[in-house]
CSV table of C-alpha atoms in Angstrom, one decimal:
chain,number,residue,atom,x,y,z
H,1,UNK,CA,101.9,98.2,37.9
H,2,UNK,CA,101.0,99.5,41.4
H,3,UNK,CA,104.0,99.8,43.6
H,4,UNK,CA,103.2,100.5,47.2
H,5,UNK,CA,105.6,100.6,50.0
H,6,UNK,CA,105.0,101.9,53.4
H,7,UNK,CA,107.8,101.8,56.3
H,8,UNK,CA,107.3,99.9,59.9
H,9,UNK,CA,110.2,100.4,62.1
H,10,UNK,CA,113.1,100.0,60.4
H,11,UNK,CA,111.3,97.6,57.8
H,12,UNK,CA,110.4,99.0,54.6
H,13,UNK,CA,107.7,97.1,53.1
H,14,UNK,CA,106.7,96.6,49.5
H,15,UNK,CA,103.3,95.7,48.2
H,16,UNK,CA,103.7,95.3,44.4
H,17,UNK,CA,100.1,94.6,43.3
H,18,UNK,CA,99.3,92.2,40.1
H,19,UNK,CA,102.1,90.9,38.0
H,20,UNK,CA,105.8,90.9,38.0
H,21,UNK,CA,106.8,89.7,34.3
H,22,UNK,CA,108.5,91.0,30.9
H,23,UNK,CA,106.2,94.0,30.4
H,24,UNK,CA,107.2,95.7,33.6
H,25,UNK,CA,110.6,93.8,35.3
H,26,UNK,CA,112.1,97.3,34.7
H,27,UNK,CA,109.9,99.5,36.1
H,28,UNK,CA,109.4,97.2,39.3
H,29,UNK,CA,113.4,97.0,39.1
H,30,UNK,CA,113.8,100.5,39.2
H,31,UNK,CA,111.5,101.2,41.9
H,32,UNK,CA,113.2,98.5,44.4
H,33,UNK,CA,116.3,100.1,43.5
H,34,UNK,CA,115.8,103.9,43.8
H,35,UNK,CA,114.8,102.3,47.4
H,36,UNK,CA,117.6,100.8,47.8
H,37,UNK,CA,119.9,102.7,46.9
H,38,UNK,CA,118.2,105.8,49.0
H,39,UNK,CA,119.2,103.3,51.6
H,40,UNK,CA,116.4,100.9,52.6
H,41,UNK,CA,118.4,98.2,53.6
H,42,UNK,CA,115.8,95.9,55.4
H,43,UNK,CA,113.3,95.1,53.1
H,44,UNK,CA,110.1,93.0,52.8
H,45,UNK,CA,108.3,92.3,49.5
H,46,UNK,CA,104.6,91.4,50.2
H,47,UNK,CA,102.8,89.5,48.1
H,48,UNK,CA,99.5,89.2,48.5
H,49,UNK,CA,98.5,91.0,45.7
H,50,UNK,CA,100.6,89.8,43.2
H,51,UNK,CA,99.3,86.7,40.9
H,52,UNK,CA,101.9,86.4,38.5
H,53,UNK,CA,105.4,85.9,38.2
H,54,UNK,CA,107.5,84.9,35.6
H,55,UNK,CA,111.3,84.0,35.2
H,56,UNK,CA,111.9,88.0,34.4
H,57,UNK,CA,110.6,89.0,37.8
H,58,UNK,CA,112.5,86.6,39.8
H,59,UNK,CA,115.4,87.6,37.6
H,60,UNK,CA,114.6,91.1,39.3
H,61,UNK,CA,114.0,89.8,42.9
H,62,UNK,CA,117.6,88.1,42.3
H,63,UNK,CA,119.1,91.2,41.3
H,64,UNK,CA,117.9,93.3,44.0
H,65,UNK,CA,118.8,90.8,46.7
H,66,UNK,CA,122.4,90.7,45.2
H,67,UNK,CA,122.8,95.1,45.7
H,68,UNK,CA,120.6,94.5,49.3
H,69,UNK,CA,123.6,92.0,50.5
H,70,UNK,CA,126.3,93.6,48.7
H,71,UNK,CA,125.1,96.6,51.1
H,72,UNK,CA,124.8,94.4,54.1
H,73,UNK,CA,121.0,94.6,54.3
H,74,UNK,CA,118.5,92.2,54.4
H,75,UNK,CA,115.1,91.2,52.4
H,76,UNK,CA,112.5,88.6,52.7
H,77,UNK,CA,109.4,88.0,51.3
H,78,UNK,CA,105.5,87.3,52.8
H,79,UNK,CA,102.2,86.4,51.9
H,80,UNK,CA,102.4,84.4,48.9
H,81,UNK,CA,99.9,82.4,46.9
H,82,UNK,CA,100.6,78.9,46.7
H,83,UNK,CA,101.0,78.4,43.2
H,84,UNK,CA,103.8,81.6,42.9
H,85,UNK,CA,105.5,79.6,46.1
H,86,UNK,CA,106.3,76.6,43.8
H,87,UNK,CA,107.5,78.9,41.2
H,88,UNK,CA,110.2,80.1,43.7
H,89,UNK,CA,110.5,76.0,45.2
H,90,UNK,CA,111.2,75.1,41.5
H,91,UNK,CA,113.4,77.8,41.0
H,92,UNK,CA,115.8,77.1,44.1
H,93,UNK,CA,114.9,80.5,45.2
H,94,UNK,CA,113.3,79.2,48.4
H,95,UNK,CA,116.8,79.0,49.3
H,96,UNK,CA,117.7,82.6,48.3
H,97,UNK,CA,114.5,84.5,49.9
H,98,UNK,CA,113.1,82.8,53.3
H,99,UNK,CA,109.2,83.1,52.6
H,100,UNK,CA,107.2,84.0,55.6
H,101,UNK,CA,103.4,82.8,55.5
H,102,UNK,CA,102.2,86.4,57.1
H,103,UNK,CA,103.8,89.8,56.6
H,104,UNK,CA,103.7,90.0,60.6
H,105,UNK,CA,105.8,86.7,60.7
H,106,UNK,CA,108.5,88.6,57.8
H,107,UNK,CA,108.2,91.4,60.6
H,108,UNK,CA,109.0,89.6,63.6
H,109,UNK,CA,112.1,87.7,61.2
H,110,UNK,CA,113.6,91.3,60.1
H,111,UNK,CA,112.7,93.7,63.1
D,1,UNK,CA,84.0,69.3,25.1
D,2,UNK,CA,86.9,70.1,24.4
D,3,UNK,CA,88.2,73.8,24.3
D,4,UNK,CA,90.7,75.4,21.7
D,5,UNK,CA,93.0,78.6,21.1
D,6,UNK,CA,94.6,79.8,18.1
D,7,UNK,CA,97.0,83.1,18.1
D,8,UNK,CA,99.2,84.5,16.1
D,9,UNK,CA,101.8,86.6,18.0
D,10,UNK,CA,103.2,90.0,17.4
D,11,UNK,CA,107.0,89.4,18.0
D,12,UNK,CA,107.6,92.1,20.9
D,13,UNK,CA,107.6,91.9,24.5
D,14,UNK,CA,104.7,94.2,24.2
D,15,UNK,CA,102.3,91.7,23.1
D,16,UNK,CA,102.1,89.5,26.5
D,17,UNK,CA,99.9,91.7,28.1
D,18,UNK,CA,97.4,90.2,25.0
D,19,UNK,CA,98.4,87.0,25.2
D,20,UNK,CA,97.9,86.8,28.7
D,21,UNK,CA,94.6,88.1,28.5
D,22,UNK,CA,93.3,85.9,25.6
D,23,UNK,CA,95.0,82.8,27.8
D,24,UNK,CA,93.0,83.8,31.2
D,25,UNK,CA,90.2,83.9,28.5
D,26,UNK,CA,90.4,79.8,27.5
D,27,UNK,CA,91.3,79.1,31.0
D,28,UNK,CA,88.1,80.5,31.9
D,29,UNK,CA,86.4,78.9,29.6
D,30,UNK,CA,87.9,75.4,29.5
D,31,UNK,CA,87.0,75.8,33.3
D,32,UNK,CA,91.0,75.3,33.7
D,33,UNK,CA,91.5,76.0,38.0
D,34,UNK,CA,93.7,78.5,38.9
D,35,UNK,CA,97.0,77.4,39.8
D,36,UNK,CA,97.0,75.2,36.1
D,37,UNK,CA,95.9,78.0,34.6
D,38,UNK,CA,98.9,80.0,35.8
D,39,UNK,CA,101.1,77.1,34.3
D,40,UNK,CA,99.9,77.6,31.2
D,41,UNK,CA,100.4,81.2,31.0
D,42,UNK,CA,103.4,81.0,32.7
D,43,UNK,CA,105.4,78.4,30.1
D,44,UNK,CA,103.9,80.1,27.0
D,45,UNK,CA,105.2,83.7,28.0
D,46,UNK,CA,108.5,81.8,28.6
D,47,UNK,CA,108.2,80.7,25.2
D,48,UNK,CA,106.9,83.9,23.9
D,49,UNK,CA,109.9,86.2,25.7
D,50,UNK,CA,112.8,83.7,24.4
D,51,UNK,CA,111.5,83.9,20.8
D,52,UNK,CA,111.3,88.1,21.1
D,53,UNK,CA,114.9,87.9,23.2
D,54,UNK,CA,117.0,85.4,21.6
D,55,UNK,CA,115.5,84.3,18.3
D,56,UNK,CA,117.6,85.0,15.2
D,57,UNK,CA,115.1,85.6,12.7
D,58,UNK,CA,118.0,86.2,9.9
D,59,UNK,CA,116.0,89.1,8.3
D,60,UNK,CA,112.7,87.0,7.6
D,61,UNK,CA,109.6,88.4,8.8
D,62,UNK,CA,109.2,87.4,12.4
D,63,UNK,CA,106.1,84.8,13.3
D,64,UNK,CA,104.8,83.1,16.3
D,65,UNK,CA,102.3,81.5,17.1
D,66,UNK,CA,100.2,79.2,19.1
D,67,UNK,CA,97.8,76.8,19.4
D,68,UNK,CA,96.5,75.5,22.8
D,69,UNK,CA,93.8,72.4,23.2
D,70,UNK,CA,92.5,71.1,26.6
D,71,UNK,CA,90.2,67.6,26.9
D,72,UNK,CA,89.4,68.3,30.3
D,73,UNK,CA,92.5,66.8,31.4
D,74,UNK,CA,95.3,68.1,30.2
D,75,UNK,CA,96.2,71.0,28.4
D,76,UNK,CA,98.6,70.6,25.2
D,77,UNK,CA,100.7,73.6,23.2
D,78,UNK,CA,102.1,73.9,20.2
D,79,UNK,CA,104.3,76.7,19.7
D,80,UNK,CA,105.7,77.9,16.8
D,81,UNK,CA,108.1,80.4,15.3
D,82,UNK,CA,110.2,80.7,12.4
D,83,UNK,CA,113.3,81.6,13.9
D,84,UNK,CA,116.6,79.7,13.0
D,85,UNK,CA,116.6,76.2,14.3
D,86,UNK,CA,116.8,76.1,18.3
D,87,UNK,CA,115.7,73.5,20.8
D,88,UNK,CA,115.6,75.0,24.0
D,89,UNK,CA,115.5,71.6,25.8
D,90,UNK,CA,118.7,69.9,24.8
D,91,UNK,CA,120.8,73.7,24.2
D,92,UNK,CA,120.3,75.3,27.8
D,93,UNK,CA,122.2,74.1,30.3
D,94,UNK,CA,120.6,72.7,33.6
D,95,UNK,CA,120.2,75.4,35.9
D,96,UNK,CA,122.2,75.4,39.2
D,97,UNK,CA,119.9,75.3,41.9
D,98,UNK,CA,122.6,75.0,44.7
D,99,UNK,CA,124.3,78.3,44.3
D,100,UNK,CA,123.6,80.9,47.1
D,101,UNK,CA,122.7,84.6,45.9
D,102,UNK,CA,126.0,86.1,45.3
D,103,UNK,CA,126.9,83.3,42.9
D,104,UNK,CA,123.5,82.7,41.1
D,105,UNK,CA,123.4,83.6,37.5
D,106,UNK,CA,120.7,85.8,36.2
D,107,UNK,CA,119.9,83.6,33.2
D,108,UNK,CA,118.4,80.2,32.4
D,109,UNK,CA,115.4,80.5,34.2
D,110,UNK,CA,112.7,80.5,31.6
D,111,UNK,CA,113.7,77.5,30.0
D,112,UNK,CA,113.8,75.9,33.7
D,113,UNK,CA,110.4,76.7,34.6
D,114,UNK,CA,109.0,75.7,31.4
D,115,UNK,CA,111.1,72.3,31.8
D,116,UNK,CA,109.3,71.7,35.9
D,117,UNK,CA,106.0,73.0,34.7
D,118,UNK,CA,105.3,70.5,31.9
D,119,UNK,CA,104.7,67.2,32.0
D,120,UNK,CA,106.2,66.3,28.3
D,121,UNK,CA,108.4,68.7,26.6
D,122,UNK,CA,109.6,68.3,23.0
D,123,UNK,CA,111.3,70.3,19.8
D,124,UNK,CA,111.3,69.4,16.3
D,125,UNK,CA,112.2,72.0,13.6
D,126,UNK,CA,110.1,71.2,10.5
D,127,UNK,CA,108.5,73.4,7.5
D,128,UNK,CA,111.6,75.8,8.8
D,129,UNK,CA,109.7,76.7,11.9
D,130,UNK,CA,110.6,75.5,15.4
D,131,UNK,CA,107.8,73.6,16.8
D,132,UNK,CA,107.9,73.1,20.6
D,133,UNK,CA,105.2,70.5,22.1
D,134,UNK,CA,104.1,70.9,26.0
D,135,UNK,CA,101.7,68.9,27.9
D,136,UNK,CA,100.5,70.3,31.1
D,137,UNK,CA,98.0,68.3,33.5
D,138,UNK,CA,95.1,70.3,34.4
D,139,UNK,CA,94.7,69.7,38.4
Protein backbone atom coordinates (compact mmCIF):
# COMPACT_ATOMS: atom_id res chain seq x y z
CA UNK A 1 0.00 0.00 0.00
CA UNK A 2 0.63 3.76 -0.56
CA UNK A 3 2.10 5.42 2.43
CA UNK A 4 2.11 9.18 2.14
CA UNK A 5 3.20 11.52 4.84
CA UNK A 6 3.90 15.06 4.48
CA UNK A 7 4.85 17.41 7.65
CA UNK A 8 2.74 20.73 8.71
CA UNK A 9 4.40 22.44 11.56
CA UNK A 10 5.43 20.28 13.88
CA UNK A 11 2.60 17.69 12.79
CA UNK A 12 3.62 14.98 10.74
CA UNK A 13 0.77 13.69 8.82
CA UNK A 14 0.13 10.21 7.35
CA UNK A 15 -2.15 9.41 4.52
CA UNK A 16 -2.09 5.64 4.22
CA UNK A 17 -4.33 5.01 1.06
CA UNK A 18 -6.65 1.70 0.77
CA UNK A 19 -6.47 -1.02 3.25
CA UNK A 20 -4.77 -1.65 6.55
CA UNK A 21 -5.26 -5.58 7.14
CA UNK A 22 -3.14 -9.04 7.42
CA UNK A 23 -1.47 -8.63 3.93
CA UNK A 24 0.33 -5.49 4.80
CA UNK A 25 0.01 -4.62 9.00
CA UNK A 26 3.89 -5.05 8.70
CA UNK A 27 4.78 -2.91 6.09
CA UNK A 28 2.36 -0.03 7.30
CA UNK A 29 3.98 -0.97 10.87
CA UNK A 30 7.28 -0.48 9.81
CA UNK A 31 6.74 2.65 8.04
CA UNK A 32 4.94 4.43 11.24
CA UNK A 33 7.80 3.24 13.04
CA UNK A 34 10.94 4.19 11.13
CA UNK A 35 8.88 7.60 11.68
CA UNK A 36 8.76 7.37 14.84
CA UNK A 37 11.51 6.36 15.93
CA UNK A 38 13.44 9.15 13.47
CA UNK A 39 11.49 11.13 16.02
CA UNK A 40 8.07 12.28 14.78
CA UNK A 41 6.45 12.52 17.87
CA UNK A 42 3.21 14.36 16.89
CA UNK A 43 1.54 12.39 14.60
CA UNK A 44 -1.75 12.35 12.58
CA UNK A 45 -3.11 9.39 10.60
CA UNK A 46 -5.53 10.59 7.84
CA UNK A 47 -7.91 8.51 6.68
CA UNK A 48 -9.63 9.43 3.98
CA UNK A 49 -8.39 7.17 1.71
CA UNK A 50 -8.36 4.19 3.52
CA UNK A 51 -11.63 1.71 3.25
CA UNK A 52 -10.62 -1.15 5.08
CA UNK A 53 -9.42 -2.07 8.34
CA UNK A 54 -9.33 -5.09 10.11
CA UNK A 55 -8.37 -6.23 13.70
CA UNK A 56 -4.54 -6.59 12.42
CA UNK A 57 -4.39 -2.90 11.57
CA UNK A 58 -5.82 -1.61 14.67
CA UNK A 59 -3.45 -4.10 16.34
CA UNK A 60 -0.76 -1.78 14.50
CA UNK A 61 -2.41 1.65 15.29
CA UNK A 62 -2.38 0.19 19.02
CA UNK A 63 1.20 -0.63 18.77
CA UNK A 64 2.36 2.48 17.49
CA UNK A 65 0.36 4.70 19.88
CA UNK A 66 2.03 2.57 22.78
CA UNK A 67 6.05 3.58 21.40
CA UNK A 68 4.37 7.39 20.49
CA UNK A 69 3.41 7.71 24.41
CA UNK A 70 6.12 5.77 25.76
CA UNK A 71 8.14 8.73 23.93
CA UNK A 72 5.87 11.42 25.21
CA UNK A 73 4.33 12.23 21.85
CA UNK A 74 1.16 12.47 20.68
CA UNK A 75 -1.20 10.93 17.72
CA UNK A 76 -4.69 11.21 16.56
CA UNK A 77 -6.52 10.32 13.79
CA UNK A 78 -8.91 12.37 10.92
CA UNK A 79 -11.22 11.89 8.24
CA UNK A 80 -12.73 8.67 8.65
CA UNK A 81 -15.49 6.80 6.89
CA UNK A 82 -18.30 6.03 8.91
CA UNK A 83 -18.41 2.55 8.71
CA UNK A 84 -14.32 2.21 9.75
CA UNK A 85 -15.50 4.69 12.81
CA UNK A 86 -17.68 1.93 14.30
CA UNK A 87 -14.96 -0.45 13.78
CA UNK A 88 -12.80 1.72 16.17
CA UNK A 89 -16.47 2.49 18.50
CA UNK A 90 -16.77 -1.36 18.71
CA UNK A 91 -13.29 -1.82 19.41
CA UNK A 92 -13.03 0.68 22.44
CA UNK A 93 -10.46 2.42 20.51
CA UNK A 94 -12.53 5.66 20.29
CA UNK A 95 -11.15 5.88 23.71
CA UNK A 96 -7.48 5.27 22.75
CA UNK A 97 -7.29 7.67 19.44
CA UNK A 98 -9.59 10.95 19.70
CA UNK A 99 -11.07 10.96 15.94
CA UNK A 100 -11.29 14.31 14.45
CA UNK A 101 -14.05 14.73 11.60
CA UNK A 102 -11.42 16.99 9.35
CA UNK A 103 -7.63 16.71 9.19
CA UNK A 104 -7.74 20.64 9.91
CA UNK A 105 -9.76 19.91 13.15
CA UNK A 106 -6.72 16.93 14.10
CA UNK A 107 -4.47 20.07 13.23
CA UNK A 108 -5.91 22.67 15.35
CA UNK A 109 -6.13 19.49 18.43
CA UNK A 110 -2.13 18.68 17.98
CA UNK A 111 -0.53 22.13 16.81
CA UNK B 1 -33.09 -13.56 -6.29
CA UNK B 2 -31.03 -14.68 -4.19
CA UNK B 3 -27.15 -14.46 -4.69
CA UNK B 4 -24.52 -17.13 -3.64
CA UNK B 5 -20.62 -17.73 -3.13
CA UNK B 6 -18.64 -20.73 -2.84
CA UNK B 7 -14.63 -20.65 -2.09
CA UNK B 8 -12.29 -22.79 -1.21
CA UNK B 9 -9.38 -21.05 0.64
CA UNK B 10 -5.68 -21.46 0.26
CA UNK B 11 -4.56 -21.60 4.02
CA UNK B 12 -2.05 -18.49 4.04
CA UNK B 13 -2.38 -14.98 4.79
CA UNK B 14 -1.59 -14.45 1.19
CA UNK B 15 -4.85 -15.42 -0.06
CA UNK B 16 -7.10 -12.45 1.42
CA UNK B 17 -6.17 -10.17 -1.15
CA UNK B 18 -8.42 -13.03 -3.35
CA UNK B 19 -10.93 -13.38 -1.03
CA UNK B 20 -11.51 -9.98 -0.62
CA UNK B 21 -11.75 -9.40 -4.18
CA UNK B 22 -14.18 -12.33 -4.98
CA UNK B 23 -16.32 -10.87 -1.72
CA UNK B 24 -16.42 -7.13 -3.17
CA UNK B 25 -17.46 -9.22 -6.20
CA UNK B 26 -20.98 -10.88 -4.52
CA UNK B 27 -21.41 -7.62 -2.75
CA UNK B 28 -21.59 -6.07 -5.97
CA UNK B 29 -23.72 -8.21 -7.26
CA UNK B 30 -26.13 -9.11 -4.44
CA UNK B 31 -26.45 -5.20 -4.63
CA UNK B 32 -25.08 -5.57 -0.80
CA UNK B 33 -24.49 -1.35 0.29
CA UNK B 34 -21.34 -0.43 1.30
CA UNK B 35 -20.93 -0.29 4.88
CA UNK B 36 -22.66 -4.19 5.04
CA UNK B 37 -20.57 -5.12 2.56
CA UNK B 38 -17.44 -4.17 4.63
CA UNK B 39 -19.03 -6.43 7.50
CA UNK B 40 -18.98 -9.12 5.57
CA UNK B 41 -15.49 -8.93 4.38
CA UNK B 42 -14.45 -7.82 7.55
CA UNK B 43 -15.78 -10.98 9.79
CA UNK B 44 -14.74 -13.57 7.06
CA UNK B 45 -10.95 -12.32 6.94
CA UNK B 46 -11.20 -12.54 10.80
CA UNK B 47 -12.21 -15.95 10.24
CA UNK B 48 -9.85 -16.59 7.44
CA UNK B 49 -6.50 -14.97 9.53
CA UNK B 50 -7.42 -17.06 12.85
CA UNK B 51 -7.67 -20.34 10.86
CA UNK B 52 -4.02 -19.47 8.98
CA UNK B 53 -2.63 -18.05 12.67
CA UNK B 54 -3.96 -20.32 15.23
CA UNK B 55 -5.40 -23.43 13.70
CA UNK B 56 -3.69 -26.67 14.62
CA UNK B 57 -4.06 -28.63 11.55
CA UNK B 58 -2.15 -31.73 13.36
CA UNK B 59 -0.30 -32.60 9.98
CA UNK B 60 -3.70 -33.00 7.78
CA UNK B 61 -3.80 -31.12 4.71
CA UNK B 62 -5.13 -27.64 5.56
CA UNK B 63 -8.79 -26.64 4.16
CA UNK B 64 -11.08 -23.72 4.33
CA UNK B 65 -13.61 -22.80 2.99
CA UNK B 66 -16.73 -20.75 2.52
CA UNK B 67 -20.01 -20.36 1.51
CA UNK B 68 -21.90 -17.10 1.66
CA UNK B 69 -25.86 -16.69 0.63
CA UNK B 70 -27.80 -13.28 0.77
CA UNK B 71 -31.95 -13.11 0.25
CA UNK B 72 -31.86 -9.56 0.04
CA UNK B 73 -31.96 -9.18 3.61
CA UNK B 74 -29.49 -10.72 5.29
CA UNK B 75 -26.35 -12.14 4.48
CA UNK B 76 -25.52 -15.73 6.09
CA UNK B 77 -21.80 -17.61 6.20
CA UNK B 78 -20.72 -20.76 6.67
CA UNK B 79 -17.25 -21.18 7.35
CA UNK B 80 -15.38 -24.16 7.49
CA UNK B 81 -11.97 -25.67 8.14
CA UNK B 82 -10.64 -28.81 9.29
CA UNK B 83 -8.55 -27.68 12.02
CA UNK B 84 -8.77 -29.38 15.46
CA UNK B 85 -11.91 -28.67 17.23
CA UNK B 86 -12.19 -24.80 18.30
CA UNK B 87 -15.04 -22.53 18.99
CA UNK B 88 -13.93 -19.16 18.96
CA UNK B 89 -17.11 -17.85 20.67
CA UNK B 90 -17.20 -19.66 24.01
CA UNK B 91 -12.77 -20.04 24.10
CA UNK B 92 -11.85 -16.26 23.73
CA UNK B 93 -12.21 -14.27 26.46
CA UNK B 94 -14.29 -10.96 26.31
CA UNK B 95 -12.20 -8.29 25.29
CA UNK B 96 -11.44 -5.42 27.84
CA UNK B 97 -12.69 -2.38 26.39
CA UNK B 98 -11.97 -0.13 29.53
CA UNK B 99 -8.26 -0.41 29.50
CA UNK B 100 -6.38 2.83 28.38
CA UNK B 101 -3.42 2.34 25.81
CA UNK B 102 -0.51 1.43 27.94
CA UNK B 103 -2.55 -1.47 29.40
CA UNK B 104 -4.41 -2.70 26.30
CA UNK B 105 -3.51 -6.14 25.07
CA UNK B 106 -2.70 -6.60 21.51
CA UNK B 107 -4.86 -9.67 21.06
CA UNK B 108 -8.56 -10.69 20.98
CA UNK B 109 -9.65 -8.42 18.57
CA UNK B 110 -10.69 -10.48 15.65
CA UNK B 111 -12.88 -12.66 17.49
CA UNK B 112 -14.47 -9.28 19.07
CA UNK B 113 -15.34 -7.70 15.88
CA UNK B 114 -16.62 -10.72 14.34
CA UNK B 115 -18.76 -11.19 17.81
CA UNK B 116 -20.29 -6.95 17.31
CA UNK B 117 -20.54 -7.35 13.60
CA UNK B 118 -22.93 -10.33 13.48
CA UNK B 119 -26.19 -10.64 14.34
CA UNK B 120 -26.11 -14.65 15.21
CA UNK B 121 -22.90 -16.32 15.78
CA UNK B 122 -22.61 -20.08 16.28
CA UNK B 123 -19.84 -23.24 16.21
CA UNK B 124 -20.44 -26.73 15.90
CA UNK B 125 -17.66 -29.16 14.97
CA UNK B 126 -19.06 -31.93 12.83
CA UNK B 127 -17.66 -34.34 9.78
CA UNK B 128 -14.20 -33.19 11.86
CA UNK B 129 -14.44 -29.71 10.44
CA UNK B 130 -15.24 -26.63 12.45
CA UNK B 131 -18.25 -25.11 11.06
CA UNK B 132 -18.86 -21.49 12.24
CA UNK B 133 -22.49 -19.87 11.28
CA UNK B 134 -22.86 -15.87 10.97
CA UNK B 135 -25.83 -13.89 10.10
CA UNK B 136 -25.19 -10.38 9.14
CA UNK B 137 -28.26 -7.91 8.28
CA UNK B 138 -27.79 -6.22 5.06
CA UNK B 139 -28.73 -2.33 5.87
Amino acid sequence: MEMKSTKEGDVLIFEPEGRIDGTNARDVETAFLDKVRGGELVILVDFSEVDFISSAGLRVLLMVAKEVKARSGRIELCSMRDYLKEVFEVSGFNAIFQIHEARSDGLESLS
Amino acid sequence: MGQALKLDIPVQISALSDVTTRIEEFCDAADIPMASAFKVNLVIQELVTNSVNHGDFGGREPEISLSINCDGRQVEMLFEDNAAPFDPFTETPALDLGSNVSERPIGGLGIHLIRSFSDQSSHEHVGGKNRIRLVSPVE
